[in-house]
Amino acid sequence: MTDTLQRIAIVGAGIMGRGIAQTALAAGQEVALCDVSEAALDNAREAIDGGLQRLDDKGRLEAGTAEAVLARLAVTTRLADLADAPVIIEAAPESPELKEGIFRELDTVAPEAILASNTSSLSLTRLADVTGRPERVVGMHFFNPVPVMPLVEVIRARQTADHVVETVEALARALGKTPVRIGDSPGFAVNRILIPMINEAAFVVEEGVATAEAVDDAMRLGANHPIGPLALADMVGIDVVVAVMKILQDGLDEAKYQPCPLLRRLMDEGHLGRKTGRGFCEYPAEGG
Ligand code: 3HC
């Protein structure tokens, strides 16, 4: 158990993977971060460095100086290099085929590890089934921005062993997060509630009821949300919103969870939110 709380491995150096990596490093852990793309790893290292420096400047980095903490980050393009981590957290894009492929390979190259997925809505039970150790597969769903948001939804697949749930709950606490147990159902709890709200906000704009800015102002001022639903769509990624809606549609109710055509249009045009520099709003400095 102690070892589990000292180092982790992460697959996927996108927004979520790098956020988990930064959080684990700031908590004093050694982190191995894997991605197929060298460029994604370079970008992640730079972003993590910036995030750690900011914490250090504010006097909030207890695990050492930003340089010393960053020195505990190893990056690699080979899943086999993650083999000695007790827990591997997969944070790859939300594609069942991609995640299943990663889990199959991890099952071979890292026979001892607990395999956790940061999937935002896919079935853990199905993912566990592609491995030869379904009792050691579990969901650890983090929230964006990971360094700030305190929740980890811990999703138990039908096959997950009790000790595995307990280990990842302890890991979440070691990362400074609060674990909450949620059943293995499409969208789990938060996304099943939050993403349809974002989708509905897009319909309000699509139908000409209000502008995106008015919708966001209304929800901030009228419902006390920290940012409006469309600014949130830009933050989590419009592609992610559409992917979660499709999973809710497939798993729960065809009609109720139709992705809003406006979201699909933005996605087709490549306007995915902050990560591409444009979504409902424009973010000139962040795209690319
Ligand atoms: N990384 C690290 N720290 C960040 C950050 C980031 N990306 N963004 C903001 N912060 C920090 C700031 O440094 C600041 O820290 P400080 O108080 O120590 O100075 C603090 O957060 C507050 O930031 P700001 O004052 O700049 O802005 P806000 O007060 O608006 O807070 C926010 C930013 C916390 C992101 C807030 O807007 C918020 O809570 N938004 C909603 C987030 C949310 O709902 N997330 C869930 C998305 S759903 C999801 O992730 C699931 C997935 O599966 C789709």
Coordinates of N, CA and C in Angstrom, one line a residue, residues 88-251:
I88 N -1.8 2.1 -12.7 CA -1.7 2.8 -14.0 C -3.0 3.5 -14.3
I89 N -3.0 4.8 -14.4 CA -4.3 5.5 -14.7 C -4.3 5.8 -16.2
E90 N -5.2 5.2 -16.9 CA -5.4 5.5 -18.4 C -6.2 6.8 -18.6
A91 N -5.7 7.7 -19.3 CA -6.5 9.0 -19.6 C -6.3 9.3 -21.0
A92 N -6.6 8.3 -21.9 CA -6.5 8.5 -23.3 C -7.9 9.1 -23.8
P93 N -7.9 9.5 -25.1 CA -9.2 10.0 -25.6 C -10.3 9.0 -25.5
E94 N -11.6 9.6 -25.5 CA -12.8 8.8 -25.1 C -13.3 7.9 -26.2
S95 N -12.4 6.9 -26.6 CA -12.8 6.0 -27.7 C -12.7 4.6 -27.1
P96 N -13.8 3.8 -27.2 CA -13.8 2.5 -26.6 C -12.7 1.6 -27.3
E97 N -12.5 1.7 -28.6 CA -11.5 0.9 -29.3 C -10.1 1.2 -28.8
L98 N -9.8 2.5 -28.7 CA -8.5 3.0 -28.2 C -8.2 2.5 -26.8
K99 N -9.2 2.7 -25.9 CA -9.0 2.3 -24.5 C -8.9 0.8 -24.4
E100 N -9.7 0.1 -25.1 CA -9.6 -1.4 -25.0 C -8.2 -1.9 -25.5
G101 N -7.7 -1.2 -26.6 CA -6.4 -1.6 -27.1 C -5.3 -1.3 -26.0
I102 N -5.4 -0.2 -25.4 CA -4.4 0.1 -24.3 C -4.5 -0.9 -23.2
F103 N -5.7 -1.2 -22.8 CA -5.9 -2.1 -21.6 C -5.4 -3.5 -22.0
R104 N -5.6 -3.9 -23.3 CA -5.1 -5.3 -23.7 C -3.6 -5.3 -23.6
E105 N -2.9 -4.2 -24.1 CA -1.5 -4.1 -24.0 C -1.0 -4.0 -22.6
L106 N -1.6 -3.2 -21.8 CA -1.2 -3.1 -20.4 C -1.3 -4.4 -19.7
D107 N -2.3 -5.1 -20.0 CA -2.5 -6.4 -19.4 C -1.3 -7.4 -19.6
T108 N -0.7 -7.2 -20.8 CA 0.5 -8.0 -21.1 C 1.7 -7.5 -20.5
V109 N 1.9 -6.1 -20.6 CA 3.2 -5.6 -20.3 C 3.3 -5.2 -18.8
A110 N 2.2 -5.1 -18.1 CA 2.2 -4.7 -16.7 C 1.4 -5.6 -15.9
P111 N 1.8 -6.9 -15.7 CA 0.9 -7.9 -15.2 C 0.5 -7.7 -13.7
E112 N 1.3 -6.9 -12.9 CA 1.0 -6.7 -11.5 C 0.1 -5.5 -11.2
A113 N 0.0 -4.6 -12.1 CA -0.6 -3.3 -11.8 C -2.1 -3.4 -11.7
I114 N -2.6 -2.5 -10.9 CA -4.1 -2.1 -10.9 C -4.2 -1.2 -12.1
L115 N -5.2 -1.5 -12.9 CA -5.5 -0.7 -14.1 C -6.7 0.2 -13.9
A116 N -6.5 1.5 -13.8 CA -7.6 2.4 -13.6 C -7.8 3.2 -14.8
S117 N -9.1 3.5 -15.1 CA -9.4 4.3 -16.3 C -10.0 5.6 -15.8
N118 N -9.6 6.7 -16.5 CA -10.2 8.0 -16.2 C -11.4 8.2 -17.2
T119 N -11.9 7.2 -17.8 CA -13.0 7.3 -18.7 C -14.1 8.2 -18.1
S120 N -14.7 9.1 -18.9 CA -15.8 10.0 -18.4 C -17.1 9.3 -18.5
S121 N -17.3 8.2 -19.1 CA -18.6 7.6 -19.3 C -18.7 6.2 -19.8
L122 N -17.6 5.6 -20.2 CA -17.6 4.3 -20.8 C -17.8 3.2 -19.7
S123 N -18.3 2.0 -20.1 CA -18.5 0.9 -19.1 C -17.2 0.3 -18.6
L124 N -17.0 0.4 -17.3 CA -15.8 -0.2 -16.7 C -15.9 -1.7 -16.8
T125 N -17.1 -2.2 -16.7 CA -17.3 -3.7 -16.7 C -16.8 -4.3 -18.0
R126 N -17.2 -3.5 -19.1 CA -16.8 -4.0 -20.5 C -15.2 -3.9 -20.6
L127 N -14.7 -2.8 -20.1 CA -13.2 -2.6 -20.2 C -12.5 -3.6 -19.4
A128 N -13.0 -4.0 -18.2 CA -12.4 -5.0 -17.4 C -12.3 -6.3 -18.2
D129 N -13.4 -6.6 -18.9 CA -13.5 -7.9 -19.6 C -12.5 -8.1 -20.7
V130 N -11.8 -7.0 -21.2 CA -10.8 -7.2 -22.2 C -9.5 -7.7 -21.6
T131 N -9.4 -7.6 -20.3 CA -8.1 -8.0 -19.6 C -8.3 -9.4 -19.0
G132 N -7.1 -10.0 -18.6 CA -7.1 -11.2 -17.9 C -7.1 -11.0 -16.4
R133 N -7.3 -9.8 -15.9 CA -7.4 -9.5 -14.5 C -8.5 -8.5 -14.2
P134 N -9.8 -8.9 -14.6 CA -10.9 -7.9 -14.4 C -11.1 -7.4 -13.0
E135 N -10.7 -8.2 -12.0 CA -10.8 -7.8 -10.6 C -9.9 -6.7 -10.2
R136 N -8.9 -6.4 -11.1 CA -8.0 -5.3 -10.8 C -8.1 -4.2 -11.8
V137 N -9.4 -4.0 -12.3 CA -9.7 -2.9 -13.2 C -10.8 -2.1 -12.5
V138 N -10.6 -0.7 -12.5 CA -11.5 0.2 -11.7 C -11.5 1.5 -12.4
G139 N -12.5 2.3 -12.1 CA -12.6 3.7 -12.7 C -12.1 4.7 -11.7
M140 N -11.3 5.6 -12.1 CA -10.9 6.8 -11.3 C -11.2 8.0 -12.2
H141 N -12.3 8.6 -12.0 CA -12.7 9.7 -12.9 C -12.4 11.1 -12.2
F142 N -11.5 11.8 -12.8 CA -11.1 13.1 -12.3 C -11.8 14.2 -13.1
F143 N -11.8 15.4 -12.5 CA -12.5 16.5 -13.1 C -11.6 17.7 -13.5
N144 N -11.9 18.4 -14.5 CA -11.1 19.4 -15.1 C -11.5 20.8 -14.5
P145 N -10.5 21.6 -14.1 CA -9.0 21.3 -14.1 C -8.6 20.5 -12.9
V146 N -7.9 19.4 -13.2 CA -7.6 18.4 -12.2 C -6.9 19.0 -11.0
P147 N -5.9 19.9 -11.1 CA -5.3 20.4 -9.9 C -6.2 21.1 -9.0
V148 N -7.4 21.6 -9.5 CA -8.3 22.4 -8.6 C -9.5 21.6 -8.1
M149 N -10.0 20.7 -9.0 CA -11.3 20.0 -8.6 C -11.1 18.9 -7.6
P150 N -11.8 18.9 -6.5 CA -11.5 18.0 -5.4 C -12.0 16.5 -5.6
L151 N -12.9 16.3 -6.6 CA -13.6 15.0 -6.6 C -12.9 14.0 -7.5
V152 N -12.9 12.7 -7.1 CA -12.6 11.6 -7.9 C -13.8 10.6 -7.8
E153 N -14.5 10.4 -8.9 CA -15.5 9.4 -8.9 C -14.8 8.0 -9.0
V154 N -15.0 7.1 -8.0 CA -14.5 5.8 -8.1 C -15.5 4.8 -8.6
I155 N -15.3 4.3 -9.7 CA -16.3 3.4 -10.4 C -15.9 2.0 -10.3
R156 N -16.8 1.2 -9.7 CA -16.5 -0.2 -9.5 C -17.1 -1.0 -10.7
A157 N -16.3 -1.7 -11.4 CA -16.8 -2.6 -12.4 C -17.5 -3.8 -11.7
R158 N -18.3 -4.5 -12.4 CA -19.0 -5.7 -11.8 C -17.9 -6.6 -11.2
Q159 N -16.7 -6.7 -11.8 CA -15.7 -7.6 -11.4 C -14.7 -7.1 -10.3
T160 N -14.7 -5.8 -10.1 CA -13.6 -5.1 -9.3 C -13.6 -5.7 -7.8
A161 N -12.4 -6.1 -7.4 CA -12.3 -6.6 -6.0 C -12.3 -5.4 -5.0
D162 N -12.8 -5.7 -3.8 CA -12.9 -4.7 -2.7 C -11.6 -4.0 -2.4
H163 N -10.5 -4.8 -2.4 CA -9.2 -4.2 -2.0 C -8.7 -3.2 -3.1
V164 N -9.1 -3.4 -4.3 CA -8.8 -2.5 -5.4 C -9.5 -1.2 -5.3
V165 N -10.8 -1.3 -4.9 CA -11.6 0.0 -4.7 C -10.9 0.7 -3.5
E166 N -10.5 0.0 -2.5 CA -9.9 0.6 -1.3 C -8.6 1.3 -1.6
T167 N -7.8 0.6 -2.4 CA -6.5 1.1 -2.8 C -6.6 2.4 -3.6
V168 N -7.5 2.4 -4.6 CA -7.6 3.6 -5.4 C -8.3 4.8 -4.6
E169 N -9.1 4.4 -3.6 CA -9.6 5.5 -2.7 C -8.5 6.1 -1.9
A170 N -7.6 5.2 -1.4 CA -6.4 5.7 -0.7 C -5.5 6.6 -1.6
L171 N -5.4 6.1 -2.8 CA -4.6 6.9 -3.8 C -5.2 8.3 -4.0
A172 N -6.5 8.3 -4.2 CA -7.2 9.6 -4.5 C -7.0 10.5 -3.3
R173 N -7.1 10.0 -2.1 CA -6.8 10.8 -0.9 C -5.4 11.3 -0.8
A174 N -4.4 10.4 -1.2 CA -3.0 10.8 -1.2 C -2.8 11.9 -2.2
L175 N -3.6 12.0 -3.2 CA -3.5 13.1 -4.2 C -4.2 14.3 -3.8
G176 N -4.8 14.3 -2.6 CA -5.5 15.5 -2.0 C -7.0 15.5 -2.5
K177 N -7.5 14.4 -3.1 CA -8.8 14.4 -3.6 C -9.8 13.7 -2.7
T178 N -11.1 13.9 -2.9 CA -12.1 13.2 -2.2 C -12.8 12.1 -3.1
P179 N -12.6 10.8 -2.8 CA -13.2 9.8 -3.6 C -14.7 9.6 -3.2
V180 N -15.5 9.4 -4.3 CA -16.9 9.1 -4.0 C -17.3 7.9 -4.9
R181 N -17.9 6.9 -4.3 CA -18.2 5.7 -5.0 C -19.4 5.8 -5.8
I182 N -19.3 5.5 -7.1 CA -20.5 5.6 -8.0 C -20.6 4.3 -8.8
G183 N -21.8 3.9 -9.2 CA -22.0 2.7 -9.9 C -21.6 2.8 -11.4
D184 N -21.4 1.6 -12.0 CA -20.9 1.6 -13.4 C -22.1 1.8 -14.4
S185 N -22.5 3.0 -14.6 CA -23.7 3.3 -15.4 C -23.3 4.4 -16.4
P186 N -23.8 4.5 -17.6 CA -23.4 5.5 -18.5 C -23.3 6.9 -17.9
G187 N -22.1 7.6 -18.0 CA -21.9 8.9 -17.5 C -21.7 9.0 -16.0
F188 N -21.8 7.8 -15.4 CA -21.7 7.8 -13.9 C -22.6 8.8 -13.3
A189 N -22.2 9.6 -12.3 CA -23.2 10.6 -11.7 C -23.0 12.0 -12.3
V190 N -21.7 12.5 -12.2 CA -21.5 13.9 -12.5 C -21.9 14.2 -14.0
N191 N -21.3 13.4 -14.9 CA -21.5 13.7 -16.3 C -22.9 13.4 -16.8
R192 N -23.6 12.5 -16.1 CA -25.0 12.2 -16.5 C -25.8 13.5 -16.2
I193 N -25.4 14.2 -15.2 CA -26.2 15.4 -14.8 C -25.7 16.7 -15.6
L194 N -24.3 16.8 -15.6 CA -23.7 18.0 -16.1 C -23.7 18.1 -17.6
I195 N -23.4 17.1 -18.3 CA -23.3 17.2 -19.7 C -24.6 17.4 -20.4
P196 N -25.7 16.8 -20.0 CA -27.0 17.2 -20.6 C -27.4 18.6 -20.3
M197 N -26.9 19.2 -19.2 CA -27.2 20.6 -19.0 C -26.5 21.5 -20.0
I198 N -25.2 21.1 -20.3 CA -24.4 21.8 -21.3 C -25.1 21.7 -22.7
N199 N -25.6 20.5 -23.0 CA -26.3 20.2 -24.3 C -27.5 21.1 -24.4
E200 N -28.3 21.2 -23.3 CA -29.5 22.0 -23.3 C -29.2 23.5 -23.5
A201 N -28.1 23.9 -22.9 CA -27.6 25.3 -23.0 C -27.3 25.6 -24.5
A202 N -26.7 24.6 -25.2 CA -26.5 24.7 -26.6 C -27.8 24.8 -27.4
F203 N -28.8 24.0 -27.0 CA -30.1 24.1 -27.7 C -30.7 25.5 -27.5
V204 N -30.5 26.1 -26.4 CA -31.1 27.4 -26.1 C -30.5 28.4 -27.1
V205 N -29.2 28.3 -27.4 CA -28.5 29.1 -28.4 C -29.0 28.8 -29.8
E206 N -29.0 27.5 -30.1 CA -29.4 27.0 -31.4 C -30.8 27.5 -31.8
E207 N -31.7 27.5 -30.8 CA -33.1 27.9 -31.1 C -33.2 29.5 -31.0
G208 N -32.2 30.2 -30.8 CA -32.2 31.6 -30.8 C -32.9 32.2 -29.6
V209 N -33.0 31.4 -28.5 CA -33.7 31.9 -27.3 C -32.8 32.9 -26.6
A210 N -31.4 32.7 -26.6 CA -30.5 33.6 -26.0 C -29.1 33.4 -26.7
T211 N -28.3 34.4 -26.6 CA -26.9 34.2 -27.1 C -26.1 33.4 -26.1
A212 N -25.0 32.9 -26.6 CA -24.1 32.1 -25.7 C -23.7 32.9 -24.5
E213 N -23.4 34.1 -24.7 CA -23.0 35.0 -23.6 C -24.1 35.2 -22.6
A214 N -25.3 35.4 -23.1 CA -26.5 35.6 -22.2 C -26.8 34.3 -21.4
V215 N -26.6 33.1 -22.1 CA -26.8 31.8 -21.4 C -25.9 31.7 -20.2
D216 N -24.6 32.0 -20.5 CA -23.6 31.9 -19.5 C -23.8 32.9 -18.3
D217 N -24.1 34.1 -18.7 CA -24.4 35.1 -17.7 C -25.5 34.7 -16.8
A218 N -26.6 34.2 -17.4 CA -27.8 33.8 -16.7 C -27.5 32.6 -15.7
M219 N -26.7 31.7 -16.2 CA -26.4 30.5 -15.2 C -25.4 30.9 -14.1
R220 N -24.5 31.8 -14.4 CA -23.6 32.3 -13.4 C -24.4 33.1 -12.3
L221 N -25.2 34.0 -12.8 CA -25.9 34.9 -11.9 C -27.2 34.4 -11.3
G222 N -27.8 33.5 -12.1 CA -29.1 32.9 -11.6 C -29.0 31.6 -10.9
A223 N -27.9 30.9 -11.2 CA -27.8 29.5 -10.5 C -26.5 29.4 -9.8
N224 N -25.8 30.5 -9.7 CA -24.5 30.5 -8.9 C -23.4 29.6 -9.4
H225 N -23.4 29.3 -10.8 CA -22.4 28.4 -11.3 C -21.1 29.2 -11.4
P226 N -19.9 28.6 -11.2 CA -18.7 29.4 -11.2 C -18.4 29.9 -12.6
I227 N -18.7 29.1 -13.7 CA -18.6 29.6 -15.0 C -19.9 29.1 -15.7
G228 N -20.3 29.8 -16.8 CA -21.5 29.3 -17.5 C -21.3 28.0 -18.2
P229 N -22.4 27.3 -18.6 CA -22.3 26.0 -19.2 C -21.5 26.0 -20.5
L230 N -21.6 27.1 -21.3 CA -20.9 27.0 -22.6 C -19.4 27.3 -22.5
A231 N -19.1 28.2 -21.5 CA -17.7 28.3 -21.2 C -17.1 27.0 -20.6
L232 N -18.0 26.3 -19.9 CA -17.5 25.0 -19.4 C -17.3 24.0 -20.6
A233 N -18.3 24.0 -21.6 CA -18.1 23.2 -22.8 C -16.8 23.5 -23.4
D234 N -16.4 24.7 -23.5 CA -15.1 25.1 -24.1 C -14.0 24.6 -23.3
M235 N -14.1 24.5 -22.0 CA -13.1 24.1 -21.1 C -12.9 22.5 -21.2
V236 N -14.0 21.8 -21.1 CA -13.8 20.3 -21.2 C -13.6 19.8 -22.6
G237 N -14.0 20.6 -23.6 CA -13.9 20.2 -25.0 C -15.2 19.8 -25.6
I238 N -15.6 20.5 -26.7 CA -16.9 20.2 -27.3 C -16.9 18.8 -27.8
D239 N -15.8 18.2 -28.3 CA -15.7 16.8 -28.7 C -16.0 15.9 -27.5
V240 N -15.6 16.3 -26.3 CA -15.9 15.4 -25.2 C -17.3 15.5 -24.8
V241 N -17.9 16.7 -24.9 CA -19.4 16.8 -24.6 C -20.2 16.0 -25.6
V242 N -19.8 16.0 -26.9 CA -20.6 15.2 -27.9 C -20.4 13.7 -27.6
A243 N -19.2 13.3 -27.3 CA -18.9 11.9 -27.0 C -19.7 11.4 -25.8
V244 N -19.7 12.2 -24.8 CA -20.5 11.8 -23.6 C -22.0 11.7 -23.9
M245 N -22.5 12.7 -24.7 CA -23.9 12.6 -25.1 C -24.2 11.4 -25.9
K246 N -23.3 11.0 -26.8 CA -23.6 9.8 -27.6 C -23.6 8.5 -26.7
I247 N -22.7 8.5 -25.7 CA -22.7 7.4 -24.8 C -24.0 7.3 -23.9
L248 N -24.5 8.5 -23.5 CA -25.7 8.5 -22.8 C -26.9 8.0 -23.7
Q249 N -26.8 8.5 -25.0 CA -27.8 8.1 -25.9 C -27.9 6.6 -26.2
D250 N -26.7 6.1 -26.4 CA -26.6 4.6 -26.6 C -27.0 3.8 -25.4
G251 N -26.6 4.3 -24.2 CA -26.8 3.5 -23.0 C -28.1 3.7 -22.3

